[in-house]
Tab-separated table of C-alpha atoms in Angstrom:
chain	number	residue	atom	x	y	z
A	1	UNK	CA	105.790	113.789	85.775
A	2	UNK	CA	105.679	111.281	88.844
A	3	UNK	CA	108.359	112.124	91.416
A	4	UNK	CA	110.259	109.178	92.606
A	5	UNK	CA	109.053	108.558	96.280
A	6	UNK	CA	111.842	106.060	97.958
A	7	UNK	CA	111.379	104.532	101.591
A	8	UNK	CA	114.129	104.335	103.803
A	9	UNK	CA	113.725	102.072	106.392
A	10	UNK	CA	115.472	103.138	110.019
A	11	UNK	CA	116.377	101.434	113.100
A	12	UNK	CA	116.973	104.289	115.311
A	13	UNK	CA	114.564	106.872	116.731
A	14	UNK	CA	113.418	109.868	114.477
A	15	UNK	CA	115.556	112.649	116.678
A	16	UNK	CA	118.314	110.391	116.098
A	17	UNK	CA	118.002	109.871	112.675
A	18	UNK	CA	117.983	113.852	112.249
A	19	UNK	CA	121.759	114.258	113.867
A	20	UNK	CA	122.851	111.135	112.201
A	21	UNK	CA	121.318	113.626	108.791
A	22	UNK	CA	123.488	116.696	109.651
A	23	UNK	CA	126.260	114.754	110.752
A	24	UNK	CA	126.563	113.051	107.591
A	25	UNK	CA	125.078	114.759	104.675
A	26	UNK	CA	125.489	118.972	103.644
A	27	UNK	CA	122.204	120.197	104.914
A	28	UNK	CA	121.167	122.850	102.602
A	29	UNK	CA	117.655	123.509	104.445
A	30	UNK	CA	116.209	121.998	107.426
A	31	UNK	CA	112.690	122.794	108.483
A	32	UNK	CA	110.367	121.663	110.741
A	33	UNK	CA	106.535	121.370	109.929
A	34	UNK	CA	103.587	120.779	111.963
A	35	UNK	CA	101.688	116.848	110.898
A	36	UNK	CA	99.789	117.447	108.265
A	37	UNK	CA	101.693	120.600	106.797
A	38	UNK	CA	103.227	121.476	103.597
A	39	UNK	CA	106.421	121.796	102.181
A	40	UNK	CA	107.789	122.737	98.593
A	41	UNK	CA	110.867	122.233	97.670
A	42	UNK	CA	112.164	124.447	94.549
A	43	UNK	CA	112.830	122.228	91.315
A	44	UNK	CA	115.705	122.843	88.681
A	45	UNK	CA	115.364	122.699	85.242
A	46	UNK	CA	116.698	118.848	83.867
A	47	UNK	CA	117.900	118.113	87.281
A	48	UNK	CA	116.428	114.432	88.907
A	49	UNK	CA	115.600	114.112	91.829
A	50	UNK	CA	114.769	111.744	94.720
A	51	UNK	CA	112.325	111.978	97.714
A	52	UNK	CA	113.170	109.830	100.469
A	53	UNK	CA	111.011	109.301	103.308
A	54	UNK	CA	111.535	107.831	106.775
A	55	UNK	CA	108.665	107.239	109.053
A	56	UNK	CA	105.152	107.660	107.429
A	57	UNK	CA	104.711	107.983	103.331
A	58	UNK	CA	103.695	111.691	102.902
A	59	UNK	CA	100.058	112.863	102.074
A	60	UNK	CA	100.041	113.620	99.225
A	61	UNK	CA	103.056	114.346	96.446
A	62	UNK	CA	102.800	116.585	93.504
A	63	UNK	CA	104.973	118.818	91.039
A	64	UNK	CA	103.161	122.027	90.091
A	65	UNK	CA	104.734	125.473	88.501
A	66	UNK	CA	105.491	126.247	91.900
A	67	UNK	CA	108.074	123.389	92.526
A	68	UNK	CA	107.557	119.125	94.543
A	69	UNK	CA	104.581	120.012	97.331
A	70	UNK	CA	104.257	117.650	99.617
A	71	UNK	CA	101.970	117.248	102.354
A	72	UNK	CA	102.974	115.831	105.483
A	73	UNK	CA	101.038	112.625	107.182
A	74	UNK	CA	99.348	113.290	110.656
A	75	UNK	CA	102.080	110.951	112.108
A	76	UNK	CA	105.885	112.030	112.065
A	77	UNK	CA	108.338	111.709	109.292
A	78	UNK	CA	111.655	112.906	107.795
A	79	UNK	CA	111.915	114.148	104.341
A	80	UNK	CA	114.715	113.969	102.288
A	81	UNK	CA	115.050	115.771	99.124
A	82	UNK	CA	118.494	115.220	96.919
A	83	UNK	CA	119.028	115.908	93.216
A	84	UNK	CA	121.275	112.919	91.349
A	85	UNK	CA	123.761	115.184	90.293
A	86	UNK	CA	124.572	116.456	93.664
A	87	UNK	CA	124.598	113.455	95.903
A	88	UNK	CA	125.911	115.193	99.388
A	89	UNK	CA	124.051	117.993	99.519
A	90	UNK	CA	120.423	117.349	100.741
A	91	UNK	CA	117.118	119.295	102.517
A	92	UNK	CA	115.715	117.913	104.930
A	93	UNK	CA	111.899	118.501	106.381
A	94	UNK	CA	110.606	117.029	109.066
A	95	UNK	CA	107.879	116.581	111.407
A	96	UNK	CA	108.004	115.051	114.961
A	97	UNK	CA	105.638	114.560	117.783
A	98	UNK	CA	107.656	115.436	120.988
């Protein structure tokens, strides 16, 4: 199975983007990674789901028994993980140079 791997294309700074994230959306997990880390997120039986990136496309994207791994580019970018069913609540990982 190929996940679905969706740009989003942002005007405003990645820090920004982040609060605008919380502000809007039920966080259910938000973690911060190192460029060039991973990152699973846990996958439910007959659920869809969407990937959404913002900044630089991830690594590398794969399902495996162990849930969507995902390894983070060298540059920064923001995650953003959402099953269909459950539009408004989303987890977020993230990785930003200061």
């Amino acid at each position: 199975m190929e996940p679905r791997l969706v740009p989003i294309i942002q005007d405003m700074g990645p820090k920004k983007y982040l609060k605008y994230l919380v502000e809007v959306f039920q966080v259910t997990r938000l973690e911060k990674l190192t460029p060039g880390g991973e990152v699973i997120f846990k996958l439910l039986p007959n659920q869809d789901f969407t990937l959404y990136y913002v900044g630089e496309r991830p690594e590398k994207v794969l399902v495996d028994e162990r849930g969507l791994r995902v390894l983070m580019p060298l540059r920064w970018s923001i995650l953003i993980f959402k099953y269909e069913n459950n539009p408004t609540n989303v987890e977020v990982a993230y990785s930003i140079n200061n």
